[in-house]
Short mmCIF file of C-alpha atoms in Angstrom, two decimals:
data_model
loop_
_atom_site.label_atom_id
_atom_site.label_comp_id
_atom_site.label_asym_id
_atom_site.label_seq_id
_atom_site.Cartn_x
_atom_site.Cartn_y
_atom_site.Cartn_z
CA UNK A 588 -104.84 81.74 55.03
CA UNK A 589 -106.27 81.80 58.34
CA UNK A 590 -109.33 79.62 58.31
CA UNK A 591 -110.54 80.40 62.22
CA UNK A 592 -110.33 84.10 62.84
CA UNK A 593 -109.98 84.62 66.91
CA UNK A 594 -110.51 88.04 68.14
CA UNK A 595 -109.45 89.98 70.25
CA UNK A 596 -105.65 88.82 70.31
CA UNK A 597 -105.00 90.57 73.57
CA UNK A 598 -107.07 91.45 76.49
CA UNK A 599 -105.85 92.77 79.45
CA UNK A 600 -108.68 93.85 82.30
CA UNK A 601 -109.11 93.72 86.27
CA UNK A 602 -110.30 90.96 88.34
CA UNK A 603 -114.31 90.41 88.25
CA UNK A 604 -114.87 91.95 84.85
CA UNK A 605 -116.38 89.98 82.04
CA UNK A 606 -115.17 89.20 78.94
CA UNK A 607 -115.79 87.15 75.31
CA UNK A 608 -113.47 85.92 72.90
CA UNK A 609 -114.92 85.13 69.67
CA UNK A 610 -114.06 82.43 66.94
CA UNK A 611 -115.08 82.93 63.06
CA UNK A 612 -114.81 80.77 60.39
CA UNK A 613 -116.43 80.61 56.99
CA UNK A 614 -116.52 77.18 57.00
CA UNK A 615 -117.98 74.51 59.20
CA UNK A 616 -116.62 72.61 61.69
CA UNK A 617 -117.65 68.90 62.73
CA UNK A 618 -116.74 69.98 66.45
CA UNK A 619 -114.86 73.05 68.06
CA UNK A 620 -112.90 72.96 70.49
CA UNK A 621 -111.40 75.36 73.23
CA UNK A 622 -108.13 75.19 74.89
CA UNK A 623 -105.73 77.08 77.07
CA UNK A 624 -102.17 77.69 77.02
CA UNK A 625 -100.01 78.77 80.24
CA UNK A 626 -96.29 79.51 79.53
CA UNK A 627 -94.13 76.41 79.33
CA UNK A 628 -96.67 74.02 78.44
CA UNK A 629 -98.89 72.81 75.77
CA UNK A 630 -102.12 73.31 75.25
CA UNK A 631 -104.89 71.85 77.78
CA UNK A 632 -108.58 71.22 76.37
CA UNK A 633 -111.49 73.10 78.10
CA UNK A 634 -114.26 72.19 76.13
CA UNK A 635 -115.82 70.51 73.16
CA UNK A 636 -119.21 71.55 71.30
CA UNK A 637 -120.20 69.30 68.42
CA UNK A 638 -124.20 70.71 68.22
CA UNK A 639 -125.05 73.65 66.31
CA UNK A 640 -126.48 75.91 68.77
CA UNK A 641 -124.80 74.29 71.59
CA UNK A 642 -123.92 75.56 75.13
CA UNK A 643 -121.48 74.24 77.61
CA UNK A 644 -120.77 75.57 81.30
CA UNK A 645 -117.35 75.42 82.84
CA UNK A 646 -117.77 77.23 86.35
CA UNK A 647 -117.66 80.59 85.56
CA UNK A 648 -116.60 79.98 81.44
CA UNK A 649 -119.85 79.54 79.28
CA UNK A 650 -118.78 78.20 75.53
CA UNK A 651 -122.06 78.34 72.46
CA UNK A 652 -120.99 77.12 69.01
CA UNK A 653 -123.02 78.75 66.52
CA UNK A 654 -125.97 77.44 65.06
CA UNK A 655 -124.66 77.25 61.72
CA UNK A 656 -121.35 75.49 63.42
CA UNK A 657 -118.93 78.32 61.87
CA UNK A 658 -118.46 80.33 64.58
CA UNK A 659 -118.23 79.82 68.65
CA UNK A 660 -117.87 82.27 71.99
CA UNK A 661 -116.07 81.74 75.17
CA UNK A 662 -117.65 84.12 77.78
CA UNK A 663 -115.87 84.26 81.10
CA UNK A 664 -118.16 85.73 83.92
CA UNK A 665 -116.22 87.82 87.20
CA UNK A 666 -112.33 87.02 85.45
CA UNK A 667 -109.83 86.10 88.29
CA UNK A 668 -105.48 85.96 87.89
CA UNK A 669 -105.93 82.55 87.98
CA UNK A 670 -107.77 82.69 84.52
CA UNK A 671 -104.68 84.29 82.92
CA UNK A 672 -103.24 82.44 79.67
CA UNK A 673 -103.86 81.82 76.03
CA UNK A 674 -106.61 80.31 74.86
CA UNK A 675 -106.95 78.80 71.65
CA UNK A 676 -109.79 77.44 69.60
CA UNK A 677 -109.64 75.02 66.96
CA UNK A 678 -111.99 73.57 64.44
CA UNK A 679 -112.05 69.41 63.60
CA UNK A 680 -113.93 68.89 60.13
CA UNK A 681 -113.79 64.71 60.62
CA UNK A 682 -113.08 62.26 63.23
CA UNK A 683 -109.48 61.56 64.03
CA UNK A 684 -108.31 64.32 61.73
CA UNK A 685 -106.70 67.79 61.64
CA UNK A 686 -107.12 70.84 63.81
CA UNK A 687 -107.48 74.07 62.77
CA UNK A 688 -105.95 76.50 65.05
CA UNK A 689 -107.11 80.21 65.76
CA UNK A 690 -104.10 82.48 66.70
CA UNK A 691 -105.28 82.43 69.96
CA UNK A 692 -106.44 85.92 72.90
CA UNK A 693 -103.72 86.37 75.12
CA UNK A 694 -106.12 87.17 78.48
CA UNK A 695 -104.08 88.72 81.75
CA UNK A 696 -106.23 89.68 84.40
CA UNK A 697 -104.84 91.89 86.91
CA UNK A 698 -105.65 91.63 90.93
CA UNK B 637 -101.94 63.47 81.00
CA UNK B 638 -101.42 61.25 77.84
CA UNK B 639 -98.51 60.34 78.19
CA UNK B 640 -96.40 62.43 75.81
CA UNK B 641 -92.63 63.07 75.87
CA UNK B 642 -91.13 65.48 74.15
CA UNK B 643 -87.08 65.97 73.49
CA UNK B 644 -84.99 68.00 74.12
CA UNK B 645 -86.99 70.88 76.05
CA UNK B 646 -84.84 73.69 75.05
CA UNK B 647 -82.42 73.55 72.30
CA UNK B 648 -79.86 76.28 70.67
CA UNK B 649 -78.15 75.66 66.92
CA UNK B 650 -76.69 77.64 64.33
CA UNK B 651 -78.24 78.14 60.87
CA UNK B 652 -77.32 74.95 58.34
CA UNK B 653 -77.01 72.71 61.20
CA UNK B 654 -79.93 69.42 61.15
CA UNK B 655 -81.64 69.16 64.11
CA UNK B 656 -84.73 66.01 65.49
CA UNK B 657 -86.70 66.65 67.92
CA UNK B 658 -87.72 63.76 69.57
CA UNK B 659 -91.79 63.09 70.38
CA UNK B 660 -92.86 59.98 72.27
CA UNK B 661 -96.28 58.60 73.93
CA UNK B 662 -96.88 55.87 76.21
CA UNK B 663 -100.55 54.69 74.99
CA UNK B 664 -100.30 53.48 71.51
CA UNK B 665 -101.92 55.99 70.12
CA UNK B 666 -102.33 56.18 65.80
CA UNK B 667 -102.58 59.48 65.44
CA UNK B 668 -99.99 61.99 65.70
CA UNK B 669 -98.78 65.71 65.02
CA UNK B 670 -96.31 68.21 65.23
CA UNK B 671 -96.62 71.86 65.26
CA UNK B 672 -95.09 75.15 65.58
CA UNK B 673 -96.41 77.85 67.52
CA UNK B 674 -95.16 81.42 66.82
CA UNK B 675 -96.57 84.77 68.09
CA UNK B 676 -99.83 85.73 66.24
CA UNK B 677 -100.06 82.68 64.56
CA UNK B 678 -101.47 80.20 67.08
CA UNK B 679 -100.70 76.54 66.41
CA UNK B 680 -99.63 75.57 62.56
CA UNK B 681 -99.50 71.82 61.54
CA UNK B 682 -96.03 70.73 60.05
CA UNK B 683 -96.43 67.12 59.86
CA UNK B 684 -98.88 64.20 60.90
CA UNK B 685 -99.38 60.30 61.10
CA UNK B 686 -101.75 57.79 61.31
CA UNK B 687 -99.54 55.18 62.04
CA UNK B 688 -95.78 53.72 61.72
CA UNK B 689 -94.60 54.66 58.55
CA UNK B 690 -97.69 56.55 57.03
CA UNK B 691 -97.30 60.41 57.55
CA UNK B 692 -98.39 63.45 55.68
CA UNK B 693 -98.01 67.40 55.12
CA UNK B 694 -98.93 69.86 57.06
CA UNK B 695 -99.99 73.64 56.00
CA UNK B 696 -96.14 74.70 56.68
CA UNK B 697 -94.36 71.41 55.85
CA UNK B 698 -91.49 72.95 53.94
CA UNK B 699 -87.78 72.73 55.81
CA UNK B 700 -89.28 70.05 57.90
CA UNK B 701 -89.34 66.03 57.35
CA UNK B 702 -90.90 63.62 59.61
CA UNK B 703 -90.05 59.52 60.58
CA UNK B 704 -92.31 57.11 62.21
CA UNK B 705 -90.81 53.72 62.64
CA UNK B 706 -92.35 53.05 65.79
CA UNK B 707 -96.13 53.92 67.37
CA UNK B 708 -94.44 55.66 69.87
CA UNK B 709 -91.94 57.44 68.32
CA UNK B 710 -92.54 60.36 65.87
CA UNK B 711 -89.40 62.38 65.21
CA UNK B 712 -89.21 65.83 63.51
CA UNK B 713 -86.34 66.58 61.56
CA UNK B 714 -85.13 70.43 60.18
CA UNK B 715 -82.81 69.17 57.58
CA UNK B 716 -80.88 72.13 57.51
CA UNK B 717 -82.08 74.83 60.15
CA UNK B 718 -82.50 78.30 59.25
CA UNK B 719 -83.67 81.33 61.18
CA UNK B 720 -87.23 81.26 60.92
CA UNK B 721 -87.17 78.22 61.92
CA UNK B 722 -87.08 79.40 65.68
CA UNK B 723 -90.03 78.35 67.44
CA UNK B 724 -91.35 76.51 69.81
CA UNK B 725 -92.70 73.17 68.30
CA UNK B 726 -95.33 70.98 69.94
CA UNK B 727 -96.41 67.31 69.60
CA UNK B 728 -99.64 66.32 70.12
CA UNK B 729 -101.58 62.47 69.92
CA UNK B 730 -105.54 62.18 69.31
CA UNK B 731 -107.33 58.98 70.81
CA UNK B 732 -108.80 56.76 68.28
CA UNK B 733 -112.40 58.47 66.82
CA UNK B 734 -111.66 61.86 68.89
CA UNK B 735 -110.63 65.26 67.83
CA UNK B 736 -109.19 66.20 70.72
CA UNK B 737 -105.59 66.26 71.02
CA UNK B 738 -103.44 65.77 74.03
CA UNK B 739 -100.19 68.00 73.63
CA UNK B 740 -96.78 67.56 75.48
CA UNK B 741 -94.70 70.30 76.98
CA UNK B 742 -92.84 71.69 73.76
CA UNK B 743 -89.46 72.04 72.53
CA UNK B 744 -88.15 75.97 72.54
CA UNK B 745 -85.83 75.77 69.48
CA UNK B 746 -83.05 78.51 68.69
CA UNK B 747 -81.52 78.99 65.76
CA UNK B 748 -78.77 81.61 65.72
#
């Protein structure tokens, strides 16, 4: 059972379009976090968003978690190559404990 | 970077052979985990700890056993390794009252 439900699992667009991967859940989350994935290494954290409602600016990548703290967005403004990878989110229900993973959006973004 | 270690980086075996993969951090850190990450399935939790000698299950725990003797060690062990077992199989540490989690470079594991 998939608790996090990440959509779309592939994206593939051109330089300086905009995009948003979503992350659904039917339960709540404590925090949620966002990470991304390039080949042949592990996973490197972005952001964390603990507040229902919640909205977090990374340069041109804007995260919300939802007010209801089931759900979250990653909106990426003008996409450059560099912003290719896999990102992941994942839901924490307690301190110090478990992840739960989404299957992760595969973005390429072609020059 | 957290200090994580993971080995071997690549490995190749043939079905009913055991197999350890080898996970180590520099910080002391309690918490630990392994995972596998397959195509369309983001990141699944095999095993964790919370310290030397106290581990636990994982959603896909079965195939898999784990050993913590040491607070820097956590090995992960495919008693008998079977095809869909092939993978690539992370380790990750969480700081003390944090979610996040700090992940090493992966092993790519084979099994033919």
């Amino acid at each position: 059972t998939q608790l996090l439900e990440q959509s779309p699992q592939f994206l593939s667009i051109q330089e300086g379009e905009n995009l948003t991967v979503y992350c659904n859940s039917s339960s709540v989350f404590s925090s949620l976090q966002w990470y991304r994935q390039e080949p042949g290494e592990g996973p490197v954290l972005l952001v964390t968003v603990v507040t229902g409602g919640e909205v977090k600016k990374l340069k041109r990548l804007t995260f919300q978690f939802g007010d209801a703290r089931k759900d979250s967005s990653l909106h990426i403004t003008a996409a450059q190559p560099g912003d290719t990878g896999l990102y992941l989110c994942a839901g924490a229900r307690n301190q110090g404990g478990k992840l739960i993973f989404g299957q992760g959006t595969e973005l390429s973004v072609k020059p | 970077d957290a200090g994580i270690t993971q080995s071997p980086r690549h490995k190749v075996t043939e079905t009913g052979t055991p197999v350890t993969l080898r996970c180590h951090q520099t910080e002391n850190h309690r918490y630990m985990y392994w995972y596998r990450q397959d195509p369309g399935h983001g990141l699944r939790l095999i095993h964790y700890s919370y310290g030397v000698k106290d581990t636990d299950k994982g959603e896909v725990s079965d195939g898999y056993s784990v050993s913590r003797s040491k607070t820097e060690d956590f090995l992960l062990t495919l008693e008998s390794a079977t095809s869909s077992q092939t993978s690539v199989y992370f380790c990750a540490i969480a700081r003390e009252g944090q979610n996040i989690q700090y992940f090493g470079a992966g092993t790519r594991l084979s099994v033919l």
